Coordinates of C-alpha atoms (C1' of nucleotides) in Angstrom, one line a residue:
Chain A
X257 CA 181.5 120.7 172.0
X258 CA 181.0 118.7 169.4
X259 CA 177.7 119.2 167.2
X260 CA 174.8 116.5 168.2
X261 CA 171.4 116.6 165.7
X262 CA 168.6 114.5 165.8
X263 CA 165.9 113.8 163.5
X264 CA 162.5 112.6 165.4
X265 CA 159.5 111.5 163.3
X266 CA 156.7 110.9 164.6
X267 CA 156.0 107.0 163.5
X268 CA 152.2 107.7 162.3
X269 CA 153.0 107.0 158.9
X270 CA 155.6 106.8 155.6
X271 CA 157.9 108.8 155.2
X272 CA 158.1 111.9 153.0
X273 CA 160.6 114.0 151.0
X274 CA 159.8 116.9 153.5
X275 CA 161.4 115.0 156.4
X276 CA 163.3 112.9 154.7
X277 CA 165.4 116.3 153.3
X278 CA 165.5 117.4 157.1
X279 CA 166.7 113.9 158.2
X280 CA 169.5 114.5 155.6
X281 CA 170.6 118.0 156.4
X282 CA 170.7 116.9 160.2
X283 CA 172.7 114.0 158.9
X284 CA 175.2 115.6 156.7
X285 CA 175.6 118.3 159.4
X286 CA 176.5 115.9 162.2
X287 CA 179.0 114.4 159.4
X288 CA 180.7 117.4 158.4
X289 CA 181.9 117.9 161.9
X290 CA 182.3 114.3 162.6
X291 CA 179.6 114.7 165.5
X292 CA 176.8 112.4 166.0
X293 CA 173.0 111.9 164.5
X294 CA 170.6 110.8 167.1
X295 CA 167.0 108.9 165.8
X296 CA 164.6 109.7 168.3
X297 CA 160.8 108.3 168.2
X298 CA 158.1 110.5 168.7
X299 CA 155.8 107.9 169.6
X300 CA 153.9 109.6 172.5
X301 CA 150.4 109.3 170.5
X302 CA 149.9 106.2 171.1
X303 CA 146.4 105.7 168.7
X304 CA 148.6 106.5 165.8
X305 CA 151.4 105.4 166.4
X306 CA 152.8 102.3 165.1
X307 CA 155.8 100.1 165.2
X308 CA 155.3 98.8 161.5
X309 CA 155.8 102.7 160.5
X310 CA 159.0 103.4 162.3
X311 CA 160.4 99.7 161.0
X312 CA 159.1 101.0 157.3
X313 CA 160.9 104.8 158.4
X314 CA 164.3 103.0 159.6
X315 CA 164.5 101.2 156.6
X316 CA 163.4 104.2 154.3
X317 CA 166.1 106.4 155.9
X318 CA 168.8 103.4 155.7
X319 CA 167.8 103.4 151.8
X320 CA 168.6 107.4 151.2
X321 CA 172.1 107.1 152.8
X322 CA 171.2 109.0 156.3
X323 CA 173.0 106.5 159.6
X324 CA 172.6 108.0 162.9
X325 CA 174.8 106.9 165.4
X326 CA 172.5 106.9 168.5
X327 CA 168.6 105.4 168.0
X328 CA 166.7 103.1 169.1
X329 CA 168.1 100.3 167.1
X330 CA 171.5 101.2 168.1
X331 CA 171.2 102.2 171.6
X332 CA 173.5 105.2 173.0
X333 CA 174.2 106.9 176.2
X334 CA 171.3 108.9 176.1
X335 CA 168.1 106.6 175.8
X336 CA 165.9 105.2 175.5
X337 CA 165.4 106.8 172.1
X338 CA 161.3 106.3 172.2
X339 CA 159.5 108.9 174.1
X340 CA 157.2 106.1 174.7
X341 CA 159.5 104.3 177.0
X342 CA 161.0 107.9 178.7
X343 CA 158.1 108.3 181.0
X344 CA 159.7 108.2 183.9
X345 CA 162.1 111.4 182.7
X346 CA 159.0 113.4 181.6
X347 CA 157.4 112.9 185.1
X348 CA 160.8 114.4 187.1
X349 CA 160.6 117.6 185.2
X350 CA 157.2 118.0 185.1
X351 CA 157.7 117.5 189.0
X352 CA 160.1 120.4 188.7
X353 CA 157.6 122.7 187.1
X354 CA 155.2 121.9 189.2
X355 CA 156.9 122.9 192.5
X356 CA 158.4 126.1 190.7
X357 CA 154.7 126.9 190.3
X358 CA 155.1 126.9 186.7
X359 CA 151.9 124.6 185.4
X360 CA 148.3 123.9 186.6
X361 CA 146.0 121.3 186.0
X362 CA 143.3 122.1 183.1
X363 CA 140.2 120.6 183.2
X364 CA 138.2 122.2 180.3
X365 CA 137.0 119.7 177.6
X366 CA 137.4 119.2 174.3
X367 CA 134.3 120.7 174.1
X368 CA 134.4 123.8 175.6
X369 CA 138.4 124.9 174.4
X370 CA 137.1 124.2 171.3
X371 CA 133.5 126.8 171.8
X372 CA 136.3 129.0 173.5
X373 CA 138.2 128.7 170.2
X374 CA 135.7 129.7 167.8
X375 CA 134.2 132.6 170.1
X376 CA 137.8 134.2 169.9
X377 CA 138.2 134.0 166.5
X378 CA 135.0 135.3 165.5
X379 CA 135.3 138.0 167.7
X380 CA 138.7 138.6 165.9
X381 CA 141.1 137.5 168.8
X382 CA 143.9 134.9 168.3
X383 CA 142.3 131.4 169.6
X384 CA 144.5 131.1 172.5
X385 CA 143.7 129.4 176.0
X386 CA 141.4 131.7 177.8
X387 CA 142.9 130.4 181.3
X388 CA 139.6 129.6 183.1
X389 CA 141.5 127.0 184.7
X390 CA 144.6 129.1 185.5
X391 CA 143.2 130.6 188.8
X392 CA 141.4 127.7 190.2
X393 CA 142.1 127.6 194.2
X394 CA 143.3 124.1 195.6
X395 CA 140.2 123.2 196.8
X396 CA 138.7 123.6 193.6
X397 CA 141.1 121.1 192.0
X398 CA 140.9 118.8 194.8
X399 CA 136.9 118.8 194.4
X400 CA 137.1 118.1 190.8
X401 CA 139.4 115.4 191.4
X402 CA 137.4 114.3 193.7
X403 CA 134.6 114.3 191.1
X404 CA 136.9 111.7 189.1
X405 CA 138.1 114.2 186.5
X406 CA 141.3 113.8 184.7
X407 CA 142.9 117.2 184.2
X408 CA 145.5 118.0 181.6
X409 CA 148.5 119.9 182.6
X410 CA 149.3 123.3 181.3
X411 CA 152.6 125.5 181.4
X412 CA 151.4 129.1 182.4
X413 CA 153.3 131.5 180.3
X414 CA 154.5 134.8 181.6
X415 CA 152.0 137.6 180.9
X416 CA 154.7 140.2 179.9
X417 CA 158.1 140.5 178.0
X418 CA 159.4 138.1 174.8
X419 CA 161.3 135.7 174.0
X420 CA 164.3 136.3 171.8
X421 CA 166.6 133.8 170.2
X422 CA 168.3 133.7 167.1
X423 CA 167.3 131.0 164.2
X424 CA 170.4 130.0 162.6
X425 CA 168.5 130.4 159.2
X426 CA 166.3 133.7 159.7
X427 CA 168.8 135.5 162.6
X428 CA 166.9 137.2 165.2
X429 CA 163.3 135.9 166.4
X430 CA 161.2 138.0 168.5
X431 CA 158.1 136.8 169.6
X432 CA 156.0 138.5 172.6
X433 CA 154.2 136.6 175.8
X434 CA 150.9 137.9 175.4
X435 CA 150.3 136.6 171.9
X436 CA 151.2 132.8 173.4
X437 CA 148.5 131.1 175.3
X438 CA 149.2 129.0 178.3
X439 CA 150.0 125.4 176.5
X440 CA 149.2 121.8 177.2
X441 CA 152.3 119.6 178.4
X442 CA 151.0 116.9 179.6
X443 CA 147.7 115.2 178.1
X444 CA 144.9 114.3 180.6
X445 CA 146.1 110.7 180.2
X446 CA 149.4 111.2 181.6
X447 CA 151.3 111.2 178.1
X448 CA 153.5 114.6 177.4
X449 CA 152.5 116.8 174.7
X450 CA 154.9 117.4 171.6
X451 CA 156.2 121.1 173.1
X452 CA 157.2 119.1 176.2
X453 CA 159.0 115.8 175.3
X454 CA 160.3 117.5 172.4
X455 CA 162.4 120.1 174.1
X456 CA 162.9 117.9 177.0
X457 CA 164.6 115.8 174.7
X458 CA 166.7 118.2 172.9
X459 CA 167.9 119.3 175.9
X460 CA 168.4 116.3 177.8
X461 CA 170.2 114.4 175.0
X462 CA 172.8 116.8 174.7
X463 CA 171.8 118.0 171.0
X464 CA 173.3 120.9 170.3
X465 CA 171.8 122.0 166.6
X466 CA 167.9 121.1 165.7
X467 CA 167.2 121.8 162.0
X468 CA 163.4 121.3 161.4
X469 CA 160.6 122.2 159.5
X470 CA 159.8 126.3 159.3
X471 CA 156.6 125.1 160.8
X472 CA 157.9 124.9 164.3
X473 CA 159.3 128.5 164.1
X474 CA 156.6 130.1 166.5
X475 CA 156.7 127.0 168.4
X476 CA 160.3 127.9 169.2
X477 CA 159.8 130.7 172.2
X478 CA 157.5 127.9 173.9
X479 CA 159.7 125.1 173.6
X480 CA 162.3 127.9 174.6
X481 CA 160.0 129.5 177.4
X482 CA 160.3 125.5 178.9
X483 CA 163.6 124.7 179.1
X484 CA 164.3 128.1 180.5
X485 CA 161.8 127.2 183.5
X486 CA 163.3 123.8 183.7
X487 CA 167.6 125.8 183.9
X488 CA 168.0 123.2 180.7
X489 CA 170.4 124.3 177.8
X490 CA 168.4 125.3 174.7
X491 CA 169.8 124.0 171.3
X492 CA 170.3 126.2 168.3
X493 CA 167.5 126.4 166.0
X494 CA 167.4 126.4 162.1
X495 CA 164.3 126.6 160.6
X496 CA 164.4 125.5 157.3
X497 CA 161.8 126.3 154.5
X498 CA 159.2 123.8 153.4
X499 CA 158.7 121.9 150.2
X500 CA 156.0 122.8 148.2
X501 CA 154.9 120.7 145.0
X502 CA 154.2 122.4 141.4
X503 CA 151.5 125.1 142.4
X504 CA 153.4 126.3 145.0
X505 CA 150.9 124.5 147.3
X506 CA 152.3 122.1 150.3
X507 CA 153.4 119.1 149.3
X508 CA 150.9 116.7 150.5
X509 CA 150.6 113.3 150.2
X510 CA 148.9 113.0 146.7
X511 CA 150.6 115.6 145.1
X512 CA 154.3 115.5 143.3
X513 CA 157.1 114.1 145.4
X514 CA 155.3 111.8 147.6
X515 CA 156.6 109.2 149.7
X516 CA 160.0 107.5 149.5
X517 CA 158.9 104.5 149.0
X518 CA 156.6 105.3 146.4
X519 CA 160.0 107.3 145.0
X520 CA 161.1 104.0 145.9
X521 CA 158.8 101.6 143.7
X522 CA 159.1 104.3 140.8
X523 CA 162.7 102.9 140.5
X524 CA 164.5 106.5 141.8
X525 CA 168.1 105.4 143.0
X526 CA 168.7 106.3 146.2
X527 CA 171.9 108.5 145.1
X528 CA 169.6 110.4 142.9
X529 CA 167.5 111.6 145.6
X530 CA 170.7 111.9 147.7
X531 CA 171.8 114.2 145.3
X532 CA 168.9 116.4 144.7
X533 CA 167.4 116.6 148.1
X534 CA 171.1 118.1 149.6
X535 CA 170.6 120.5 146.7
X536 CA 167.0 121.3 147.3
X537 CA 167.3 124.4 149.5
X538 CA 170.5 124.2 150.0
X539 CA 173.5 125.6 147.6
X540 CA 176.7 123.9 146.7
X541 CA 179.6 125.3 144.9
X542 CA 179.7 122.4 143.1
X543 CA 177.0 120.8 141.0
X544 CA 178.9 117.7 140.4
X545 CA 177.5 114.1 141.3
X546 CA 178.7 113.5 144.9
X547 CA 178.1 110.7 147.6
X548 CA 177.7 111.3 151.0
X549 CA 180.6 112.1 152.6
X550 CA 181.7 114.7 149.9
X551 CA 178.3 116.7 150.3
X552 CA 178.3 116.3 154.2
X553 CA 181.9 118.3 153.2
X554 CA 180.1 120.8 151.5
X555 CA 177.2 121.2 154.0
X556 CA 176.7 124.6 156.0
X557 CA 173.8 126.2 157.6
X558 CA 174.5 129.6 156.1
X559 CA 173.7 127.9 152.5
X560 CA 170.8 127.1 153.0
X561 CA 167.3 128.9 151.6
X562 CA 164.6 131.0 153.2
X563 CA 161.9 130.4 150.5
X564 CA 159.7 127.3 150.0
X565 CA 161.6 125.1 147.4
X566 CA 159.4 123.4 144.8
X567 CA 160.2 119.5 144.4
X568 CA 160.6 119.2 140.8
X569 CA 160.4 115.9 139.3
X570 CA 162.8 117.5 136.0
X571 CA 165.4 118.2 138.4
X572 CA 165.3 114.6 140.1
X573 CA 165.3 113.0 136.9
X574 CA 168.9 114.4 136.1
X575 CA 170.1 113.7 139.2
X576 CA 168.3 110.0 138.4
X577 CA 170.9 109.9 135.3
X578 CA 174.1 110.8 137.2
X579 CA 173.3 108.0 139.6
X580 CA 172.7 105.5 136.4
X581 CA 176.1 106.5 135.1
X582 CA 177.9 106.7 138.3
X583 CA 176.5 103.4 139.5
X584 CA 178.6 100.0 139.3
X585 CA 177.6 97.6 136.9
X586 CA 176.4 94.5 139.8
X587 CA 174.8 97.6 141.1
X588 CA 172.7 98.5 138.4
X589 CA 172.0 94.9 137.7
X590 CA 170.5 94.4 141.0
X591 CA 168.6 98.1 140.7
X592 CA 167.4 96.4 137.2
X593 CA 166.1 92.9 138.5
X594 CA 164.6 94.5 141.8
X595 CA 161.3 93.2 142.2
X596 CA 161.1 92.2 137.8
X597 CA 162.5 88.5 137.7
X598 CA 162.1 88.2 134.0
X599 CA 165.2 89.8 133.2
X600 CA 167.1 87.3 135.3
X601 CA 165.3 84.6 133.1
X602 CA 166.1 87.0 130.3
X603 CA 169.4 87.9 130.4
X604 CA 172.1 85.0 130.5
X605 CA 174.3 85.3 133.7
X606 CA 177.0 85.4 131.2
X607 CA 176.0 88.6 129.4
X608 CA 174.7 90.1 132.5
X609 CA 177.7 92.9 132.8
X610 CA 177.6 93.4 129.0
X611 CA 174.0 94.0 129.1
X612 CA 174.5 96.5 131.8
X613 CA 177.3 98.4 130.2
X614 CA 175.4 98.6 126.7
X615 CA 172.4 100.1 128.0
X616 CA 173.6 101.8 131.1
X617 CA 173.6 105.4 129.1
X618 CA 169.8 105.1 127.9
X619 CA 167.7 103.9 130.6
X620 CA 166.3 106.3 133.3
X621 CA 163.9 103.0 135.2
X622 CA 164.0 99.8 136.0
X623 CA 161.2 99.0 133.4
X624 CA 163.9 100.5 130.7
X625 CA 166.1 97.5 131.3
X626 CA 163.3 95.3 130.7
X627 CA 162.4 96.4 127.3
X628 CA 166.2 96.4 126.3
X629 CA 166.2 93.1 127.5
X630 CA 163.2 91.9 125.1
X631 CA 164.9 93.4 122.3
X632 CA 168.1 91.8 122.7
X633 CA 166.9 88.1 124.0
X634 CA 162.8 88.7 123.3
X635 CA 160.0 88.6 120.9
X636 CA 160.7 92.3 119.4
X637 CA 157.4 94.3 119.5
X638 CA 156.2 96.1 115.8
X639 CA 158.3 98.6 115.1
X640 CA 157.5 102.2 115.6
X641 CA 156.2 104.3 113.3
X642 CA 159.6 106.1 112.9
X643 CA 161.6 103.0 112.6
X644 CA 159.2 101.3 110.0
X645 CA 159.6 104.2 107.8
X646 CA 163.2 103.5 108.2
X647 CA 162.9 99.8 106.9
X648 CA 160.5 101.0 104.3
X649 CA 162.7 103.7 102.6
X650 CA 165.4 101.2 102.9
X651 CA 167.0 101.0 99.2
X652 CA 165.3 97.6 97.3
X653 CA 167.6 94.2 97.8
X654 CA 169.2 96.4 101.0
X655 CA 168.0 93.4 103.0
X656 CA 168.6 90.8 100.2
X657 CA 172.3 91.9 100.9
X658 CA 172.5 92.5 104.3
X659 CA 171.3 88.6 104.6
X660 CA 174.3 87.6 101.7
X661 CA 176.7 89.4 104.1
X662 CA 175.5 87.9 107.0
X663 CA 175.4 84.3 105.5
X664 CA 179.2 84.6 104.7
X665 CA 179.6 85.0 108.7
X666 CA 180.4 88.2 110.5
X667 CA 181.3 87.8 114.0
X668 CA 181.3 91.5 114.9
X669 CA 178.5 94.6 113.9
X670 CA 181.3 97.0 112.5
X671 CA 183.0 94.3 109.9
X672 CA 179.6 93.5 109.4
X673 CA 178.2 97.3 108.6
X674 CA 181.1 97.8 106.3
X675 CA 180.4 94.6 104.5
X676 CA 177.0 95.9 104.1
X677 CA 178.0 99.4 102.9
X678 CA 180.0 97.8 99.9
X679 CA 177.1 95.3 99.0
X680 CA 175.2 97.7 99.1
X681 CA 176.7 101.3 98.2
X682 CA 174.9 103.1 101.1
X683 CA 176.8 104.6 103.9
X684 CA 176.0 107.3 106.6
X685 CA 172.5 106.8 107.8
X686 CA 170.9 104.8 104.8
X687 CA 173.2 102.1 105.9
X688 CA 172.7 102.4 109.7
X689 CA 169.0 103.6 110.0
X690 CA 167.8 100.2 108.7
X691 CA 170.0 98.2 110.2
X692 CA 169.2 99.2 113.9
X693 CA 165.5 99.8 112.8
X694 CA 165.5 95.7 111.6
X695 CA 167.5 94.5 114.5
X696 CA 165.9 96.7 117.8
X697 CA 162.8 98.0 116.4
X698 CA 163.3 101.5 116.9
X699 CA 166.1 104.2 115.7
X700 CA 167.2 105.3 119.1
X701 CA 169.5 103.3 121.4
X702 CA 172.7 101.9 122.5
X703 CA 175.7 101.1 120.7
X704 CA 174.5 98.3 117.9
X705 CA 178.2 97.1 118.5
X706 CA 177.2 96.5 121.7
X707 CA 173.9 94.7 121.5
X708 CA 175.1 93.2 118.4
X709 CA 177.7 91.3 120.4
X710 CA 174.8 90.2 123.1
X711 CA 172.4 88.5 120.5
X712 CA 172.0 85.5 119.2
X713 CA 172.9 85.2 115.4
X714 CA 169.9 83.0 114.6
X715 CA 167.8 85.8 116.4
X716 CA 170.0 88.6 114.1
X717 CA 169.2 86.8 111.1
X718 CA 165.0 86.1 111.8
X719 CA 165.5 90.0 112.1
X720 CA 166.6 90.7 109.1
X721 CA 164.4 87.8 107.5
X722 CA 161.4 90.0 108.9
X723 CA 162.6 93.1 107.5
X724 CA 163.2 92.0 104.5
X725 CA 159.8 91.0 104.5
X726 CA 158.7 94.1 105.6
X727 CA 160.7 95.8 103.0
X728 CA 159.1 94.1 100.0
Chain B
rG436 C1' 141.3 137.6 163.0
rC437 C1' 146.2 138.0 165.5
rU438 C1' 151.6 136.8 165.3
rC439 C1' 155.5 135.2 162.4
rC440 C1' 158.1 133.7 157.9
rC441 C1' 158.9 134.0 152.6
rU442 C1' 159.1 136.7 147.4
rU443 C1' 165.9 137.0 141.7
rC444 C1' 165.2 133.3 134.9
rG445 C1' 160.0 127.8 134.1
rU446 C1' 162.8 125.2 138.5
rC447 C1' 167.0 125.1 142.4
rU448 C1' 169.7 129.3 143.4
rA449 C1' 174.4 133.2 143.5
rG450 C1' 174.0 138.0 145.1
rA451 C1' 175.1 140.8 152.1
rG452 C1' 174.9 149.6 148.2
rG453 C1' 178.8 150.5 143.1
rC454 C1' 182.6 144.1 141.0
rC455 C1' 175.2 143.2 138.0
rU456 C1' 175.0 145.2 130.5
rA457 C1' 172.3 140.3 137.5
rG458 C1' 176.3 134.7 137.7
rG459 C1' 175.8 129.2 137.9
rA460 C1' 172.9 124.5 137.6
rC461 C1' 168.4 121.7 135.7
rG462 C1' 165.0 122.2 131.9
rG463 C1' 164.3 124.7 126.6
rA464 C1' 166.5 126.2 121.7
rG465 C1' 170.6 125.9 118.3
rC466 C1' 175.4 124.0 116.7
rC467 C1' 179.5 120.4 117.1
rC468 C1' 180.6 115.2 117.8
rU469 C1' 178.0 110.8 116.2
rC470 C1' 174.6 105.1 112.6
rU471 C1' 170.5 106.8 116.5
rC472 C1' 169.5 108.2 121.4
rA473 C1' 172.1 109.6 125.6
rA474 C1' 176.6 111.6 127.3
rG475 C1' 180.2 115.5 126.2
rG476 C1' 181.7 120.4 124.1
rC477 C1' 180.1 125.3 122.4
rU478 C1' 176.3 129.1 121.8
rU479 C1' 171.6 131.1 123.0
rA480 C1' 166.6 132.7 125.0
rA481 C1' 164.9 133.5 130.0
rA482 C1' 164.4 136.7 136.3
rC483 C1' 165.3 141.1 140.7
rG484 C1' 156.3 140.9 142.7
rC485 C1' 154.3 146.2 142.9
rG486 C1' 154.6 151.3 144.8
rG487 C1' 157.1 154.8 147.5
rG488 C1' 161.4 156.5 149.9
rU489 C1' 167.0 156.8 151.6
rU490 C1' 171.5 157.5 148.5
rC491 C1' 175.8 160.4 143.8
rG492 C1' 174.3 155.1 143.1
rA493 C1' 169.6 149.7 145.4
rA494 C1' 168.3 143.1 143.5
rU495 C1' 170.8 144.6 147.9
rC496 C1' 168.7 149.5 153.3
rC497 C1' 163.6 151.6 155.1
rC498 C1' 158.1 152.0 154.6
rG499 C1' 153.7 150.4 152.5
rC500 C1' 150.9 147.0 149.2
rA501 C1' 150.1 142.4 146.9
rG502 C1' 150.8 137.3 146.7
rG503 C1' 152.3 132.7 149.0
rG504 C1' 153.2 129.9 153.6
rA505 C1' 153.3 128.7 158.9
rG506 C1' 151.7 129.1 164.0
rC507 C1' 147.7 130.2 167.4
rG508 C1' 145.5 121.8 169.0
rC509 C1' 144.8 117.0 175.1
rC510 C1' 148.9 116.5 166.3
rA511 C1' 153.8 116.4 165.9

RNA sequence: GCUCCCUUCGUCUAGAGGCCUAGGACGGAGCCCUCUCAAGGCUUAAACGCGGGUUCGAAUCCCGCAGGGAGCGCCA
C-alpha cells in the first residue's frame, strides 16, 4: 500500500510554523516513499472561514517547498478536497450511524452544556456531556421538533471498555470509555463537527499515515471509536510534539516564530526554514544543508521527538546563512530586490552578479544588500566610530599618498594596495584598516578586491578626498 | 478537577542496563587562516529535574514527587 498523508488546516487564518512543520513532515514522509500528499480544507466553520486565507495558506506552503499531489487546486480521485463541498458524504454516514443506533439528537443549549460544564468541574468531575438528551423517547424528539427546535447530533460512546491503538510516536495509547463524554458530530445547523469530517476524511481518502499536532492525542480513541462504528479503516497516528517559543510557553501568535509570512517579510529564505523546521523535532544524521528531496531521504517517524521543541530564532539564523551561501546568484538577486526597488535603481544590470558574489558571504537580510549597495554606488553614511578611529590613527600624508598612487591609475585594489604599501611603508593592517575604513565606511566586510572592482573611480577617489580630509 | 503526554549541555538532540570519563549540531570562548567580517580548520566550557527502589552495574527499568503541556467545545 503505498503511504497517503494529508495536511488539513483549517482556512481561519495565516499560517504558522506549528503547522507549517506538520505540513512538512506529512510532506517529506509521502516523498520518501514516493506516495502522495493530499491538501484537504477544513472549511466546515463557515463564520471563520475564508477563501482569502486558504489562497494566502496555498501560497505560503508553495513558498516552504511542501506540493501535495491531491488538493483542491489540483483535483484527485478522492474529492472534493473542501469539507465544505462534501456534504453529501457526511450525510450517508451519519445515515449509517444513525440506523446502527449509534447517535441521537441533542437539544441542550449553549446555555445549559455550558451551566452543566461548570457544575461538573466545580464539583471536581471532568466536564463531559451529562447525556440528558441520551434517553429522550421518540416522542419526545418528535415534540421538540415539533416545537421548531434544531437539535445537534451526538455519537453515544460505549459506557465500558477502551480504546487502544498505537501512536506511531508515543507506542501504545490506552484511553478508557467512561472518561469520554458522548460528542457532537453534527452541529445543530447541519454542518459536521471536526471529530466527524476529520476521520471521515482520513478514512475515506485512503490516507494511510496522519501526523498532527500532540494536541489531537486524546482526540484519537473518538475519532477511532467512529470509524470503528462506521467498519472504516483507521490510519496510523503520530502525534508529534508542539512548538513552544522562548519561555517554554506555546507559541502563539505574538510571541517568537510567528507566521510564515511575517518569516516571510523578515527576509528568511524559504530553504532556511526548510532546513530548520525538518530538523526541529526531528533528528538527521546529517547536519549538512539539504533540499527537499535529500531530507524527504532522510525522513522517518522513529526520529522524531517526544518533547515540545523550542523555535529558536539563533538556530534559524544559521540555517538562514547556509541558504545565502547555497543560493544561486539570480536567486539571491531576486531575494535582494524583493519588494526594495532601489537596489535595482542602484545596482547597474551589469554589476548585478558581481554585486551578488561580493557580498553573498556577509549579509543575513534583504536590507543587508541594500546598505552594501549604498556603499558601493551611494552616498556613504559617517563612518562608525570604529572605522573613524581607523582613518584617524592613519599615519600623516597616508592619504596624501594613497591619492598620488591612485592619480597614476590603478585599475585593480591589490596593484593598488601594494602601490600604497611602498608609498607609504605601512603594510599589515595600517595599510588595509584605512583603506577599507575610507572607501566603505566601516572595517568589516567583503573582499575590497571585490567592491573595488564594482565602484566608480571618481566615487574611489571623493573617498579618499574625504578621508584625507578627515585625517587632517 | 479528571485523563493523557513530556522532562539529557543555553537550544535541537544521540542514547533503547555495561560501548557514557554521556556523543553530535547551533550558539559561546580560544587558536589558526586572513586587510576586516564571514566562511573554513582545530581546541574548549556546558546536560542526564528531584527522591526512592530493582540490579554486580541505570541517562536507560519500576514507583513516587516536582515542573511543563494537551484534552475534557455546536473550534479545529
Amino acid at each position: 500500500m503505498t503511504t497517503r498523508t494529508r495536511f488539513a488546516p483549517s482556512p481561519t487564518g495565516e499560517i504558522h510554523v506549528g503547522n507549517a512543520r506538520t505540513a512538512l513532515f506529512c510532506a517529506l514522509l509521502a516523498a520518501r516513499d514516493g506516495g502522495t500528499l493530499i491538501l484537504r480544507i477544513e472549511d466546515t466553520d463557515a463564520a471563520r472561514s475564508l477563501r482569502s486565507h486558504e489562497d494566502e495558506m496555498r501560497a505560503d506552503l508553495a513558498w516552504l517547498g511542501v506540493r501535495w499531489q491531491e488538493g483542491p487546486d489540483v483535483g484527485g480521485p478522492k474529492g472534493p478536497y473542501r469539507q465544505s463541498e462534501r456534504g453529501e458524504l457526511y450525510a450517508a454516514k451519519l445515515e449509517q450511524l444513525a440506523t446502527r443506533g449509534r447517535v441521537y439528537p441533542c437539544f441542550c443549549t449553549a446555555l445549559e452544556l455550558e451551566v452543566s460544564r461548570k457544575a461538573q468541574l466545580s464539583a471536581g468531575k471532568p466536564p463531559r456531556y451529562a447525556g440528558t438528551c441520551a434517553k429522550l423517547s421518540v416522542p419526545e424528539i418528535e415534540a421538540r421538533i415539533a416545537k421548531g427546535l434544531k437539535p445537534a447530533i451526538r455519537f453515544r460512546v460505549p459506557e465500558e471498555g477502551e480504546t487502544v491503538f498505537m501512536d506511531l510516536v508515543r507506542s501504545r495509547q490506552v484511553f478508557a470509555h467512561k472518561d469520554i463524554g458522548d460528542f457532537i458530530i453534527q452541529r445543530a445547523d447541519g454542518s459536521p463537527a471536526f471529530f466527524f469530517s476529520n476521520a471521515v476524511d482520513d478514512a475515506l481518502m485512503g490516507v494511510t499515515h496522519v501526523l498532527r499536532g500532540e494536541d489531537h492525542l486524546a482526540n484519537t480513541p473518538r475519532q477511532l471509536l467512529l470509524l470503528d462504528a462506521l467498519g472504516l479503516k483507521a490510519p496510523q497516528y503520530a502525534h508529534l510534539s508542539l512548538i513552544v517559543g522562548q519561555g517554554g510557553a506555546p507559541l502563539s501568535k505574538r510571541e517568537g516564530g510567528g507566521s510564515l509570512r511575517e518569516l516571510r517579510a523578515e527576509g528568511v529564505l524559504p530553504e532556511a526554514l526548510l532546513n530548520y523546521l525538518a530538523r526541529l523535532g526531528h533528528t538527521y544524521s546529517d547536519n549538512a544543508f539539504a533540499d527537499f528531496d535529500t531530507l524527504a531521504r532522510g525522513f522517518d517517524v522513529s526520529h522524531l521527538g517526544h518533547s515540545p521543541a523550542h523555535f529558536d530564532h539563533t538556530q534559524l539564523d544559521h540555517w538562514q546563512g547556509e541558504a545565502v551561501r547555497h543560493a544561486a546568484d539570480e536567486r539571491l538577486w531576486d531575494w535582494l530586490v524583493g519588494g526594495r526597488q532601489e537596489l535595482e535603481r542602484m545596482v547597474p544590470e551589469r554589476d548585478r552578479k558581481n554585486f551578488v558574489e561580493a557580498v553573498r558571504g556577509n549579509i543575513t537580510r534583504p536590507s543587508h544588500g541594500s546598505e552594501w549597495a549604498t556603499v558601493v554606488y551611494g552616498d556613504l553614511p559617517p563612518a562608525g566610530d570604529e572605522a573613524d578611529a581607523a582613518l584617524h590613527q592613519a599615519a600623516a600624508g597616508f592619504f596624501d599618498a594613497v591619492l598620488g598612487v591612485l592619480r597614476q591609475s590603478a585599475p585593480e585594489f591589490k596593484p593598488f594596495a601594494k602601490a600604497v604599501g611602498a608609498a607609504t611603508g605601512q603594510s599589515g593592517k595600517a595599510l588595509y584598516q584605512p583603506l577599507r575604513a575610507a572607501l566603505t565606511g566601516r572595517l568589516d566586510g567583503p573582499e575590497m578586491e571585490r567592491l573595488w572592482r564594482l565602484m566608480d573611480p571618481k566615487l574611489i577617489e571623493a573617498r579618499f578626498d574625504r578621508a584625507r580630509a578627515a585625517n587632517l
